[in-house]
Each structure stands twice: as C-alpha cells, then as structure tokens.
Amino acid sequence: MRKIFVAEKYAEKSENTILSNEVAKLKKDVLKFGVELKTKEAKNLSKKDPVKALVAILSAENYASQVNTTAKTEQLKKEIYENLIRVKFDEVNENLGKKDYKSALSALAVVRNSVKTGGIEEVDGKIVSEEVENLQKNAYNVAVENLISEGKNAIKNNDHTTAFTDCKLIESYAAKLNKKVDIEKLRKNAYEIACYSKINEANGLLNKGDADGYATLNVATSYAKKANLEDLAEIEKIKPKAHDVFANYKFNAAKETVETDPGDSIVNLLLTKKHAKLANVRLPADFEEIKNKAYNNGINSKNQR
C-alpha cells in the first residue's frame, strides 16, 4: 500500500496524464483488495483478538472510503464490539478479584467507549450500561478499601505526601458511591507527620539564617492546628529564632531600598521592629539611623513631585 502512494506522488510530479491514470487505477484496485483483505482479517480475529479485529475493520472502512465504495462491515463491526465488551468484562472481573481497581476502571472505560461508538446496548442478555454501572461501583469500593490501606501504610512510613493524596482520592471515590467514609484520623495523622517534617525543615533553614525558615514554621503551625496539636512545644521553642531571623532579613531589605524606594524601606523597618519584639531581641544598632534616612528620603521624594 505504501509503494502505491509513493508511485502516485512520482506520477503527479512527472505531469504524465497516462501514467497518472494508470497509477490511479492501480491504486483503486489495491484499495479494493485492501478492503477485502482487512475485512477477512477482522472476521478471523473477531473472537481471538477483538482489539486487532477492530483495527482491521476500521482500516477496511478507510480503504473503502478512498474508492467511494461502501464496505459491508456493519454486522461484523457490531460482532467485534460485542466480543470486545465480553473480553473487557472478563478483564474487569479478573482485576477486581486481584483488587486492581485501576485496571478494572480502565477496562470499563473501553466498554463505555464501545457502547457509545458501536451502538451496543445488550450483550449475552445483559444490558451493558447496567452491568458497567454495577462493576464500576464494585471498582470504586475496592478503590476506597485499597486507598485506606495504602494511606495507613504511608503513615507508618512517615510519608505524609502519599497519605494526603490517598485521602483526596478516597473522598473522590466515596463521593461517586454517594457514601461517606470516615478518614479524619488518617488525615490528622498525615497532618501530624507533615507538621514535624516542616518543623525539622524550618529548624535547618533558621540555623543557616535563611528567612524561608519563618514561612516554613508558619506552615508547620498551620498543620499543627489541623492535627489538633495546639501550642506544640517544638514550634514554640524555635519561634523566637524564626522572628529574629525574619527581623534581620527585613532590616537588610530596608537598608537595600532606603535610597531607591523609601516607602518600601519604611514598611520593612516596621516589620523589623515587630519581629524583633516578638523575638525579644534588641533592634540593630543602626536601626534609628536607617529609619530617619528612610523617612527623610520619603519626604524629599514627595517634595520633588
């Protein structure tokens, strides 16, 4: 088939009408043969491998459309879709038996597509849409069970990221079942692990004088509240250091913009003062000097407008 298309291109380039007509006739004959060949292939594969059979029958229809003829494929295609649905239902049941809800849902998606594309309503005396709905519910129930187990294992391994993801998926599948699943304990455990993870991260950053440690500690505080761990000693212990590091960060920022953006500098100075107080530390020795310069530059800037 590929060689015919190549010959067709060369014939067009040669601008030889006789050659083009001969190639066109040959192409038509080849396509007609292709229709017969692919239809026969689809018929042979219909029960053994309906996926390959479907590819073959669709190829036959494509070839037929190129020679403006109608391939008598409707009945065979219907049989192929029915066989495909049977195969996929078997896959679903097998996967559900192995508690593999992902593969089961994937197979059901193929069934739904086959119903829609092939117009199949009933197979072996069963209404396909009803069978899909029942199997889908079973898959969702398996998903919820699996994810709860997976979430608990994640907690044992201190993997809060996986636990959070599992909680979201559990809620999603439970909603599809119109069912409420109690995962509050699982979620709180995940927040507790996440909280301690962020405390360790914040501590490491603050020890290096990195102001990102302040933001990280705030995240840890948020997680602590969600885990019902109010006034956690580990957080309270490093709060002063966090405020101190953040105050220094803001003071350095104030000094950098005192000439170019005195308004921004004043805001950073106010934050410096606030966090120094929370850290119970003295303000930098040159704080007043920078403050006066910022206010003076701000006044001068307004006067020049």
PDB file of C-alpha atoms in Angstrom:
ATOM      1  CA  MET A   1       0.000   0.000   0.000  1.00  0.00           C
ATOM      2  CA  ARG A   2       2.826   2.383   0.848  1.00  0.00           C
ATOM      3  CA  LYS A   3       4.502   1.812  -2.529  1.00  0.00           C
ATOM      4  CA  ILE A   4       1.312   2.812  -4.330  1.00  0.00           C
ATOM      5  CA  PHE A   5       1.236   6.165  -2.535  1.00  0.00           C
ATOM      6  CA  VAL A   6       4.905   6.737  -3.466  1.00  0.00           C
ATOM      7  CA  ALA A   7       4.160   5.899  -7.105  1.00  0.00           C
ATOM      8  CA  GLU A   8       1.205   8.289  -7.019  1.00  0.00           C
ATOM      9  CA  LYS A   9       3.452  11.155  -5.884  1.00  0.00           C
ATOM     10  CA  TYR A  10       6.025  10.477  -8.617  1.00  0.00           C
ATOM     11  CA  ALA A  11       3.264  10.318 -11.219  1.00  0.00           C
ATOM     12  CA  GLU A  12       1.954  13.704 -10.097  1.00  0.00           C
ATOM     13  CA  LYS A  13       5.441  15.236 -10.317  1.00  0.00           C
ATOM     14  CA  SER A  14       6.004  13.799 -13.789  1.00  0.00           C
ATOM     15  CA  GLU A  15       2.819  15.525 -15.055  1.00  0.00           C
ATOM     16  CA  ASN A  16       2.263  12.473 -17.268  1.00  0.00           C
ATOM     17  CA  THR A  17      -1.514  12.051 -17.618  1.00  0.00           C
ATOM     18  CA  ILE A  18      -1.360   8.465 -18.909  1.00  0.00           C
ATOM     19  CA  LEU A  19       0.960   7.402 -16.096  1.00  0.00           C
ATOM     20  CA  SER A  20      -1.208   9.180 -13.515  1.00  0.00           C
ATOM     21  CA  ASN A  21      -4.333   7.410 -14.790  1.00  0.00           C
ATOM     22  CA  GLU A  22      -2.613   4.010 -14.661  1.00  0.00           C
ATOM     23  CA  VAL A  23      -1.400   4.648 -11.106  1.00  0.00           C
ATOM     24  CA  ALA A  24      -4.882   5.836 -10.091  1.00  0.00           C
ATOM     25  CA  LYS A  25      -6.455   2.649 -11.488  1.00  0.00           C
ATOM     26  CA  LEU A  26      -3.834   0.501  -9.784  1.00  0.00           C
ATOM     27  CA  LYS A  27      -4.390   2.345  -6.511  1.00  0.00           C
ATOM     28  CA  LYS A  28      -8.134   1.745  -6.766  1.00  0.00           C
ATOM     29  CA  ASP A  29      -7.593  -1.975  -7.347  1.00  0.00           C
ATOM     30  CA  VAL A  30      -5.150  -2.188  -4.429  1.00  0.00           C
ATOM     31  CA  LEU A  31      -7.557  -0.370  -2.104  1.00  0.00           C
ATOM     32  CA  LYS A  32     -10.406  -2.693  -3.121  1.00  0.00           C
ATOM     33  CA  PHE A  33      -8.156  -5.646  -2.387  1.00  0.00           C
ATOM     34  CA  GLY A  34      -7.246  -3.982   0.921  1.00  0.00           C
ATOM     35  CA  VAL A  35     -10.923  -3.768   1.846  1.00  0.00           C
ATOM     36  CA  GLU A  36     -11.387  -7.498   1.228  1.00  0.00           C
ATOM     37  CA  LEU A  37      -8.148  -8.432   2.982  1.00  0.00           C
ATOM     38  CA  LYS A  38      -8.794  -6.337   6.104  1.00  0.00           C
ATOM     39  CA  THR A  39     -12.420  -7.482   6.306  1.00  0.00           C
ATOM     40  CA  LYS A  40     -11.286 -11.110   6.180  1.00  0.00           C
ATOM     41  CA  GLU A  41      -8.600 -10.392   8.797  1.00  0.00           C
ATOM     42  CA  ALA A  42     -11.179  -8.745  11.067  1.00  0.00           C
ATOM     43  CA  LYS A  43     -13.508 -11.740  10.720  1.00  0.00           C
ATOM     44  CA  ASN A  44     -10.740 -14.185  11.664  1.00  0.00           C
ATOM     45  CA  LEU A  45      -9.659 -12.109  14.669  1.00  0.00           C
ATOM     46  CA  SER A  46     -13.123 -11.164  15.925  1.00  0.00           C
ATOM     47  CA  LYS A  47     -13.207 -13.715  18.754  1.00  0.00           C
ATOM     48  CA  LYS A  48      -9.468 -14.315  19.254  1.00  0.00           C
ATOM     49  CA  ASP A  49      -8.394 -10.671  19.447  1.00  0.00           C
ATOM     50  CA  PRO A  50     -11.250  -8.160  19.094  1.00  0.00           C
ATOM     51  CA  VAL A  51      -8.888  -5.196  19.551  1.00  0.00           C
ATOM     52  CA  LYS A  52      -6.847  -6.150  16.469  1.00  0.00           C
ATOM     53  CA  ALA A  53     -10.066  -7.083  14.696  1.00  0.00           C
ATOM     54  CA  LEU A  54     -11.437  -3.598  15.324  1.00  0.00           C
ATOM     55  CA  VAL A  55      -8.271  -2.013  13.904  1.00  0.00           C
ATOM     56  CA  ALA A  56      -8.590  -4.218  10.810  1.00  0.00           C
ATOM     57  CA  ILE A  57     -12.274  -3.438  10.193  1.00  0.00           C
ATOM     58  CA  LEU A  58     -11.701   0.291  10.615  1.00  0.00           C
ATOM     59  CA  SER A  59      -8.844   0.050   8.096  1.00  0.00           C
ATOM     60  CA  ALA A  60     -11.208  -1.708   5.681  1.00  0.00           C
ATOM     61  CA  GLU A  61     -13.725   1.126   6.051  1.00  0.00           C
ATOM     62  CA  ASN A  62     -10.982   3.688   5.496  1.00  0.00           C
ATOM     63  CA  TYR A  63      -9.834   1.989   2.284  1.00  0.00           C
ATOM     64  CA  ALA A  64     -13.445   1.746   1.086  1.00  0.00           C
ATOM     65  CA  SER A  65     -13.993   5.471   1.611  1.00  0.00           C
ATOM     66  CA  GLN A  66     -10.965   6.238  -0.591  1.00  0.00           C
ATOM     67  CA  VAL A  67     -12.507   4.415  -3.575  1.00  0.00           C
ATOM     68  CA  ASN A  68     -16.004   5.802  -2.946  1.00  0.00           C
ATOM     69  CA  THR A  69     -17.497   2.427  -2.133  1.00  0.00           C
ATOM     70  CA  THR A  70     -19.332   1.158   0.915  1.00  0.00           C
ATOM     71  CA  ALA A  71     -17.777  -1.744   2.773  1.00  0.00           C
ATOM     72  CA  LYS A  72     -20.357  -4.152   4.165  1.00  0.00           C
ATOM     73  CA  THR A  73     -18.873  -4.123   7.633  1.00  0.00           C
ATOM     74  CA  GLU A  74     -21.687  -3.045   9.958  1.00  0.00           C
ATOM     75  CA  GLN A  75     -22.732  -6.511  11.134  1.00  0.00           C
ATOM     76  CA  LEU A  76     -19.135  -7.685  11.526  1.00  0.00           C
ATOM     77  CA  LYS A  77     -18.181  -4.498  13.348  1.00  0.00           C
ATOM     78  CA  LYS A  78     -21.130  -4.976  15.714  1.00  0.00           C
ATOM     79  CA  GLU A  79     -19.927  -8.527  16.450  1.00  0.00           C
ATOM     80  CA  ILE A  80     -16.394  -7.248  17.081  1.00  0.00           C
ATOM     81  CA  TYR A  81     -17.624  -4.605  19.526  1.00  0.00           C
ATOM     82  CA  GLU A  82     -19.718  -7.234  21.321  1.00  0.00           C
ATOM     83  CA  ASN A  83     -16.696  -9.544  21.586  1.00  0.00           C
ATOM     84  CA  LEU A  84     -14.551  -6.647  22.785  1.00  0.00           C
ATOM     85  CA  ILE A  85     -17.101  -5.888  25.501  1.00  0.00           C
ATOM     86  CA  ARG A  86     -17.114  -9.553  26.579  1.00  0.00           C
ATOM     87  CA  VAL A  87     -13.316  -9.585  26.796  1.00  0.00           C
ATOM     88  CA  LYS A  88     -13.238  -6.349  28.780  1.00  0.00           C
ATOM     89  CA  PHE A  89     -15.931  -7.542  31.194  1.00  0.00           C
ATOM     90  CA  ASP A  90     -13.788 -10.636  31.836  1.00  0.00           C
ATOM     91  CA  GLU A  91     -10.790  -8.344  32.441  1.00  0.00           C
ATOM     92  CA  VAL A  92     -12.797  -6.227  34.876  1.00  0.00           C
ATOM     93  CA  ASN A  93     -13.893  -9.233  36.926  1.00  0.00           C
ATOM     94  CA  GLU A  94     -10.379 -10.686  36.914  1.00  0.00           C
ATOM     95  CA  ASN A  95      -8.860  -7.378  38.047  1.00  0.00           C
ATOM     96  CA  LEU A  96     -11.462  -6.860  40.753  1.00  0.00           C
ATOM     97  CA  GLY A  97     -10.616 -10.331  42.032  1.00  0.00           C
ATOM     98  CA  LYS A  98      -6.997  -9.158  42.311  1.00  0.00           C
ATOM     99  CA  LYS A  99      -8.120  -5.877  43.945  1.00  0.00           C
ATOM    100  CA  ASP A 100      -6.661  -3.979  40.967  1.00  0.00           C
ATOM    101  CA  TYR A 101      -9.252  -1.209  40.699  1.00  0.00           C
ATOM    102  CA  LYS A 102      -7.170   0.919  38.297  1.00  0.00           C
ATOM    103  CA  SER A 103      -7.026  -1.783  35.619  1.00  0.00           C
ATOM    104  CA  ALA A 104     -10.713  -2.577  36.214  1.00  0.00           C
ATOM    105  CA  LEU A 105     -11.722   1.053  35.684  1.00  0.00           C
ATOM    106  CA  SER A 106      -9.510   1.255  32.599  1.00  0.00           C
ATOM    107  CA  ALA A 107     -11.251  -1.793  31.080  1.00  0.00           C
ATOM    108  CA  LEU A 108     -14.666  -0.312  31.900  1.00  0.00           C
ATOM    109  CA  ALA A 109     -13.690   2.868  30.062  1.00  0.00           C
ATOM    110  CA  VAL A 110     -13.111   0.745  26.936  1.00  0.00           C
ATOM    111  CA  VAL A 111     -16.547  -0.847  27.401  1.00  0.00           C
ATOM    112  CA  ARG A 112     -18.224   2.557  27.695  1.00  0.00           C
ATOM    113  CA  ASN A 113     -16.471   3.745  24.551  1.00  0.00           C
ATOM    114  CA  SER A 114     -17.502   0.572  22.699  1.00  0.00           C
ATOM    115  CA  VAL A 115     -21.129   1.069  23.742  1.00  0.00           C
ATOM    116  CA  LYS A 116     -21.043   4.649  22.502  1.00  0.00           C
ATOM    117  CA  THR A 117     -19.135   4.034  19.257  1.00  0.00           C
ATOM    118  CA  GLY A 118     -20.616   0.678  18.332  1.00  0.00           C
ATOM    119  CA  GLY A 119     -24.151   1.403  19.498  1.00  0.00           C
ATOM    120  CA  ILE A 120     -24.176  -1.780  21.592  1.00  0.00           C
ATOM    121  CA  GLU A 121     -26.926  -1.922  24.204  1.00  0.00           C
ATOM    122  CA  GLU A 122     -27.101  -5.605  25.102  1.00  0.00           C
ATOM    123  CA  VAL A 123     -24.617  -8.491  25.244  1.00  0.00           C
ATOM    124  CA  ASP A 124     -25.473 -12.060  26.284  1.00  0.00           C
ATOM    125  CA  GLY A 125     -28.875 -10.966  27.570  1.00  0.00           C
ATOM    126  CA  LYS A 126     -27.379  -8.265  29.810  1.00  0.00           C
ATOM    127  CA  ILE A 127     -27.944  -4.527  29.486  1.00  0.00           C
ATOM    128  CA  VAL A 128     -24.373  -3.293  29.066  1.00  0.00           C
ATOM    129  CA  SER A 129     -24.881   0.112  30.713  1.00  0.00           C
ATOM    130  CA  GLU A 130     -26.362  -1.543  33.832  1.00  0.00           C
ATOM    131  CA  GLU A 131     -23.512  -4.053  34.003  1.00  0.00           C
ATOM    132  CA  VAL A 132     -20.978  -1.224  33.675  1.00  0.00           C
ATOM    133  CA  GLU A 133     -22.647   0.704  36.491  1.00  0.00           C
ATOM    134  CA  ASN A 134     -22.608  -2.307  38.838  1.00  0.00           C
ATOM    135  CA  LEU A 135     -18.992  -3.188  38.093  1.00  0.00           C
ATOM    136  CA  GLN A 136     -17.969   0.442  38.408  1.00  0.00           C
ATOM    137  CA  LYS A 137     -19.455   0.589  41.911  1.00  0.00           C
ATOM    138  CA  ASN A 138     -17.518  -2.546  42.822  1.00  0.00           C
ATOM    139  CA  ALA A 139     -14.336  -0.934  41.487  1.00  0.00           C
ATOM    140  CA  TYR A 140     -14.955   2.248  43.492  1.00  0.00           C
ATOM    141  CA  ASN A 141     -15.489   0.204  46.668  1.00  0.00           C
ATOM    142  CA  VAL A 142     -12.236  -1.671  46.044  1.00  0.00           C
ATOM    143  CA  ALA A 143     -10.518   1.677  45.417  1.00  0.00           C
ATOM    144  CA  VAL A 144     -11.689   3.048  48.763  1.00  0.00           C
ATOM    145  CA  GLU A 145     -10.546  -0.094  50.614  1.00  0.00           C
ATOM    146  CA  ASN A 146      -7.156  -0.113  48.862  1.00  0.00           C
ATOM    147  CA  LEU A 147      -6.519   3.582  49.422  1.00  0.00           C
ATOM    148  CA  ILE A 148      -7.379   3.420  53.120  1.00  0.00           C
ATOM    149  CA  SER A 149      -4.884   0.565  53.498  1.00  0.00           C
ATOM    150  CA  GLU A 150      -2.312   2.441  51.401  1.00  0.00           C
ATOM    151  CA  GLY A 151      -2.835   5.594  53.462  1.00  0.00           C
ATOM    152  CA  LYS A 152      -2.270   3.707  56.721  1.00  0.00           C
ATOM    153  CA  ASN A 153       0.949   2.221  55.358  1.00  0.00           C
ATOM    154  CA  ALA A 154       2.063   5.687  54.279  1.00  0.00           C
ATOM    155  CA  ILE A 155       1.536   6.926  57.846  1.00  0.00           C
ATOM    156  CA  LYS A 156       3.658   4.043  59.174  1.00  0.00           C
ATOM    157  CA  ASN A 157       6.404   5.098  56.754  1.00  0.00           C
ATOM    158  CA  ASN A 158       6.066   8.798  57.701  1.00  0.00           C
ATOM    159  CA  ASP A 159       5.036   9.562  54.108  1.00  0.00           C
ATOM    160  CA  HIS A 160       2.541  12.389  54.578  1.00  0.00           C
ATOM    161  CA  THR A 161       2.522  13.309  50.857  1.00  0.00           C
ATOM    162  CA  THR A 162       1.139   9.904  49.833  1.00  0.00           C
ATOM    163  CA  ALA A 163      -1.283   9.928  52.781  1.00  0.00           C
ATOM    164  CA  PHE A 164      -2.696  13.325  51.723  1.00  0.00           C
ATOM    165  CA  THR A 165      -3.106  12.112  48.127  1.00  0.00           C
ATOM    166  CA  ASP A 166      -4.847   8.950  49.326  1.00  0.00           C
ATOM    167  CA  CYS A 167      -7.261  10.989  51.466  1.00  0.00           C
ATOM    168  CA  LYS A 168      -8.278  13.079  48.453  1.00  0.00           C
ATOM    169  CA  LEU A 169      -8.771  10.005  46.277  1.00  0.00           C
ATOM    170  CA  ILE A 170     -10.784   8.233  48.983  1.00  0.00           C
ATOM    171  CA  GLU A 171     -13.144  11.209  49.190  1.00  0.00           C
ATOM    172  CA  SER A 172     -13.411  11.347  45.400  1.00  0.00           C
ATOM    173  CA  TYR A 173     -14.327   7.658  45.008  1.00  0.00           C
ATOM    174  CA  ALA A 174     -16.616   7.734  48.046  1.00  0.00           C
ATOM    175  CA  ALA A 175     -18.486  10.682  46.502  1.00  0.00           C
ATOM    176  CA  LYS A 176     -19.039   8.648  43.318  1.00  0.00           C
ATOM    177  CA  LEU A 177     -20.637   5.994  45.535  1.00  0.00           C
ATOM    178  CA  ASN A 178     -22.655   8.636  47.387  1.00  0.00           C
ATOM    179  CA  LYS A 179     -21.040   7.248  50.509  1.00  0.00           C
ATOM    180  CA  LYS A 180     -19.341   8.928  53.467  1.00  0.00           C
ATOM    181  CA  VAL A 181     -16.055   7.416  54.626  1.00  0.00           C
ATOM    182  CA  ASP A 182     -14.516   8.469  57.927  1.00  0.00           C
ATOM    183  CA  ILE A 183     -10.881   9.334  57.222  1.00  0.00           C
ATOM    184  CA  GLU A 184     -10.444  12.085  59.825  1.00  0.00           C
ATOM    185  CA  LYS A 185      -7.965  10.040  61.858  1.00  0.00           C
ATOM    186  CA  LEU A 186      -5.949   9.245  58.739  1.00  0.00           C
ATOM    187  CA  ARG A 187      -5.911  12.903  57.689  1.00  0.00           C
ATOM    188  CA  LYS A 188      -4.947  14.128  61.183  1.00  0.00           C
ATOM    189  CA  ASN A 189      -2.106  11.607  61.314  1.00  0.00           C
ATOM    190  CA  ALA A 190      -0.917  12.900  57.936  1.00  0.00           C
ATOM    191  CA  TYR A 191      -1.009  16.496  59.185  1.00  0.00           C
ATOM    192  CA  GLU A 192       0.910  15.500  62.313  1.00  0.00           C
ATOM    193  CA  ILE A 193       3.689  13.883  60.269  1.00  0.00           C
ATOM    194  CA  ALA A 194       3.716  16.855  57.882  1.00  0.00           C
ATOM    195  CA  CYS A 195       3.913  19.223  60.853  1.00  0.00           C
ATOM    196  CA  TYR A 196       7.031  17.579  62.316  1.00  0.00           C
ATOM    197  CA  SER A 197       8.576  17.381  58.851  1.00  0.00           C
ATOM    198  CA  LYS A 198       8.127  21.141  58.421  1.00  0.00           C
ATOM    199  CA  ILE A 199       9.476  21.826  61.930  1.00  0.00           C
ATOM    200  CA  ASN A 200      12.685  19.973  61.042  1.00  0.00           C
ATOM    201  CA  GLU A 201      12.887  21.791  57.715  1.00  0.00           C
ATOM    202  CA  ALA A 202      12.318  25.175  59.393  1.00  0.00           C
ATOM    203  CA  ASN A 203      14.951  24.452  62.031  1.00  0.00           C
ATOM    204  CA  GLY A 204      17.533  23.610  59.379  1.00  0.00           C
ATOM    205  CA  LEU A 205      16.815  26.822  57.454  1.00  0.00           C
ATOM    206  CA  LEU A 206      16.838  29.040  60.551  1.00  0.00           C
ATOM    207  CA  ASN A 207      20.164  27.606  61.703  1.00  0.00           C
ATOM    208  CA  LYS A 208      21.596  28.848  58.388  1.00  0.00           C
ATOM    209  CA  GLY A 209      19.974  32.264  58.880  1.00  0.00           C
ATOM    210  CA  ASP A 210      17.568  31.626  55.977  1.00  0.00           C
ATOM    211  CA  ALA A 211      14.339  33.626  56.359  1.00  0.00           C
ATOM    212  CA  ASP A 212      12.427  30.924  54.451  1.00  0.00           C
ATOM    213  CA  GLY A 213      12.520  29.097  57.776  1.00  0.00           C
ATOM    214  CA  TYR A 214       9.990  31.617  59.117  1.00  0.00           C
ATOM    215  CA  ALA A 215       7.478  30.807  56.347  1.00  0.00           C
ATOM    216  CA  THR A 216       8.138  27.083  56.774  1.00  0.00           C
ATOM    217  CA  LEU A 217       7.450  27.324  60.501  1.00  0.00           C
ATOM    218  CA  ASN A 218       4.150  29.061  59.714  1.00  0.00           C
ATOM    219  CA  VAL A 219       3.211  26.085  57.530  1.00  0.00           C
ATOM    220  CA  ALA A 220       4.132  23.756  60.403  1.00  0.00           C
ATOM    221  CA  THR A 221       1.887  25.812  62.715  1.00  0.00           C
ATOM    222  CA  SER A 222      -0.992  25.508  60.245  1.00  0.00           C
ATOM    223  CA  TYR A 223      -0.527  21.726  60.051  1.00  0.00           C
ATOM    224  CA  ALA A 224      -0.361  21.518  63.853  1.00  0.00           C
ATOM    225  CA  LYS A 225      -3.789  23.170  64.126  1.00  0.00           C
ATOM    226  CA  LYS A 226      -5.266  20.748  61.585  1.00  0.00           C
ATOM    227  CA  ALA A 227      -3.799  17.856  63.577  1.00  0.00           C
ATOM    228  CA  ASN A 228      -5.213  19.305  66.831  1.00  0.00           C
ATOM    229  CA  LEU A 229      -1.686  19.867  68.163  1.00  0.00           C
ATOM    230  CA  GLU A 230      -2.186  23.338  69.638  1.00  0.00           C
ATOM    231  CA  ASP A 231       0.808  25.195  71.162  1.00  0.00           C
ATOM    232  CA  LEU A 232       3.217  22.459  70.167  1.00  0.00           C
ATOM    233  CA  ALA A 233       6.387  22.713  72.286  1.00  0.00           C
ATOM    234  CA  GLU A 234       8.685  22.045  69.297  1.00  0.00           C
ATOM    235  CA  ILE A 235       7.164  25.019  67.459  1.00  0.00           C
ATOM    236  CA  GLU A 236       7.174  27.355  70.468  1.00  0.00           C
ATOM    237  CA  LYS A 237      10.829  26.526  71.081  1.00  0.00           C
ATOM    238  CA  ILE A 238      12.050  27.850  67.717  1.00  0.00           C
ATOM    239  CA  LYS A 239       9.551  30.688  67.265  1.00  0.00           C
ATOM    240  CA  PRO A 240      11.907  33.319  68.794  1.00  0.00           C
ATOM    241  CA  LYS A 241      14.686  32.264  66.417  1.00  0.00           C
ATOM    242  CA  ALA A 242      12.261  32.452  63.472  1.00  0.00           C
ATOM    243  CA  HIS A 243      11.218  36.002  64.399  1.00  0.00           C
ATOM    244  CA  ASP A 244      14.861  37.003  64.930  1.00  0.00           C
ATOM    245  CA  VAL A 245      15.984  35.675  61.524  1.00  0.00           C
ATOM    246  CA  PHE A 246      12.976  37.269  59.822  1.00  0.00           C
ATOM    247  CA  ALA A 247      13.648  40.613  61.558  1.00  0.00           C
ATOM    248  CA  ASN A 248      17.245  40.590  60.266  1.00  0.00           C
ATOM    249  CA  TYR A 249      16.024  39.703  56.778  1.00  0.00           C
ATOM    250  CA  LYS A 250      13.578  42.609  56.756  1.00  0.00           C
ATOM    251  CA  PHE A 251      16.169  45.028  58.141  1.00  0.00           C
ATOM    252  CA  ASN A 252      18.616  44.113  55.374  1.00  0.00           C
ATOM    253  CA  ALA A 253      15.821  44.602  52.844  1.00  0.00           C
ATOM    254  CA  ALA A 254      15.085  48.029  54.361  1.00  0.00           C
ATOM    255  CA  LYS A 255      18.726  49.085  54.015  1.00  0.00           C
ATOM    256  CA  GLU A 256      18.820  47.990  50.367  1.00  0.00           C
ATOM    257  CA  THR A 257      15.855  50.180  49.362  1.00  0.00           C
ATOM    258  CA  VAL A 258      16.364  53.174  51.677  1.00  0.00           C
ATOM    259  CA  GLU A 259      17.615  55.316  48.764  1.00  0.00           C
ATOM    260  CA  THR A 260      15.689  53.844  45.839  1.00  0.00           C
ATOM    261  CA  ASP A 261      12.314  53.096  47.457  1.00  0.00           C
ATOM    262  CA  PRO A 262      12.000  54.729  50.906  1.00  0.00           C
ATOM    263  CA  GLY A 263       8.324  53.750  51.169  1.00  0.00           C
ATOM    264  CA  ASP A 264       9.185  50.067  50.840  1.00  0.00           C
ATOM    265  CA  SER A 265      12.073  50.585  53.260  1.00  0.00           C
ATOM    266  CA  ILE A 266       9.724  52.022  55.910  1.00  0.00           C
ATOM    267  CA  VAL A 267       7.395  49.011  55.606  1.00  0.00           C
ATOM    268  CA  ASN A 268      10.349  46.652  56.097  1.00  0.00           C
ATOM    269  CA  LEU A 269      11.531  48.678  59.110  1.00  0.00           C
ATOM    270  CA  LEU A 270       8.106  48.362  60.735  1.00  0.00           C
ATOM    271  CA  LEU A 271       8.251  44.600  60.189  1.00  0.00           C
ATOM    272  CA  THR A 272      11.781  44.540  61.615  1.00  0.00           C
ATOM    273  CA  LYS A 273      10.570  46.242  64.786  1.00  0.00           C
ATOM    274  CA  LYS A 274       7.544  43.950  65.106  1.00  0.00           C
ATOM    275  CA  HIS A 275       9.516  40.708  64.746  1.00  0.00           C
ATOM    276  CA  ALA A 276      12.419  41.883  66.921  1.00  0.00           C
ATOM    277  CA  LYS A 277       9.874  42.476  69.683  1.00  0.00           C
ATOM    278  CA  LEU A 278       8.345  39.009  69.159  1.00  0.00           C
ATOM    279  CA  ALA A 279      11.845  37.510  69.288  1.00  0.00           C
ATOM    280  CA  ASN A 280      12.598  39.536  72.425  1.00  0.00           C
ATOM    281  CA  VAL A 281      15.848  40.837  70.909  1.00  0.00           C
ATOM    282  CA  ARG A 282      17.277  44.314  70.553  1.00  0.00           C
ATOM    283  CA  LEU A 283      16.887  46.269  67.358  1.00  0.00           C
ATOM    284  CA  PRO A 284      20.029  46.586  65.199  1.00  0.00           C
ATOM    285  CA  ALA A 285      22.389  49.353  66.349  1.00  0.00           C
ATOM    286  CA  ASP A 286      21.839  51.386  63.174  1.00  0.00           C
ATOM    287  CA  PHE A 287      18.057  50.930  63.142  1.00  0.00           C
ATOM    288  CA  GLU A 288      17.256  54.563  64.064  1.00  0.00           C
ATOM    289  CA  GLU A 289      19.775  55.860  61.545  1.00  0.00           C
ATOM    290  CA  ILE A 290      18.204  53.857  58.696  1.00  0.00           C
ATOM    291  CA  LYS A 291      14.699  54.799  59.869  1.00  0.00           C
ATOM    292  CA  ASN A 292      15.490  58.534  59.837  1.00  0.00           C
ATOM    293  CA  LYS A 293      17.108  58.254  56.431  1.00  0.00           C
ATOM    294  CA  ALA A 294      14.073  56.397  55.038  1.00  0.00           C
ATOM    295  CA  TYR A 295      11.598  58.977  56.358  1.00  0.00           C
ATOM    296  CA  ASN A 296      13.743  61.904  55.125  1.00  0.00           C
ATOM    297  CA  ASN A 297      14.141  60.351  51.697  1.00  0.00           C
ATOM    298  CA  GLY A 298      10.403  59.738  51.610  1.00  0.00           C
ATOM    299  CA  ILE A 299       9.642  63.375  52.427  1.00  0.00           C
ATOM    300  CA  ASN A 300      12.177  64.631  49.866  1.00  0.00           C
ATOM    301  CA  SER A 301      10.711  62.333  47.244  1.00  0.00           C
ATOM    302  CA  LYS A 302       7.222  63.781  47.809  1.00  0.00           C
ATOM    303  CA  ASN A 303       8.515  67.372  47.709  1.00  0.00           C
ATOM    304  CA  GLN A 304      10.179  66.769  44.340  1.00  0.00           C
ATOM    305  CA  ARG A 305       6.906  65.659  42.684  1.00  0.00           C
TER     306      ARG A 305
END
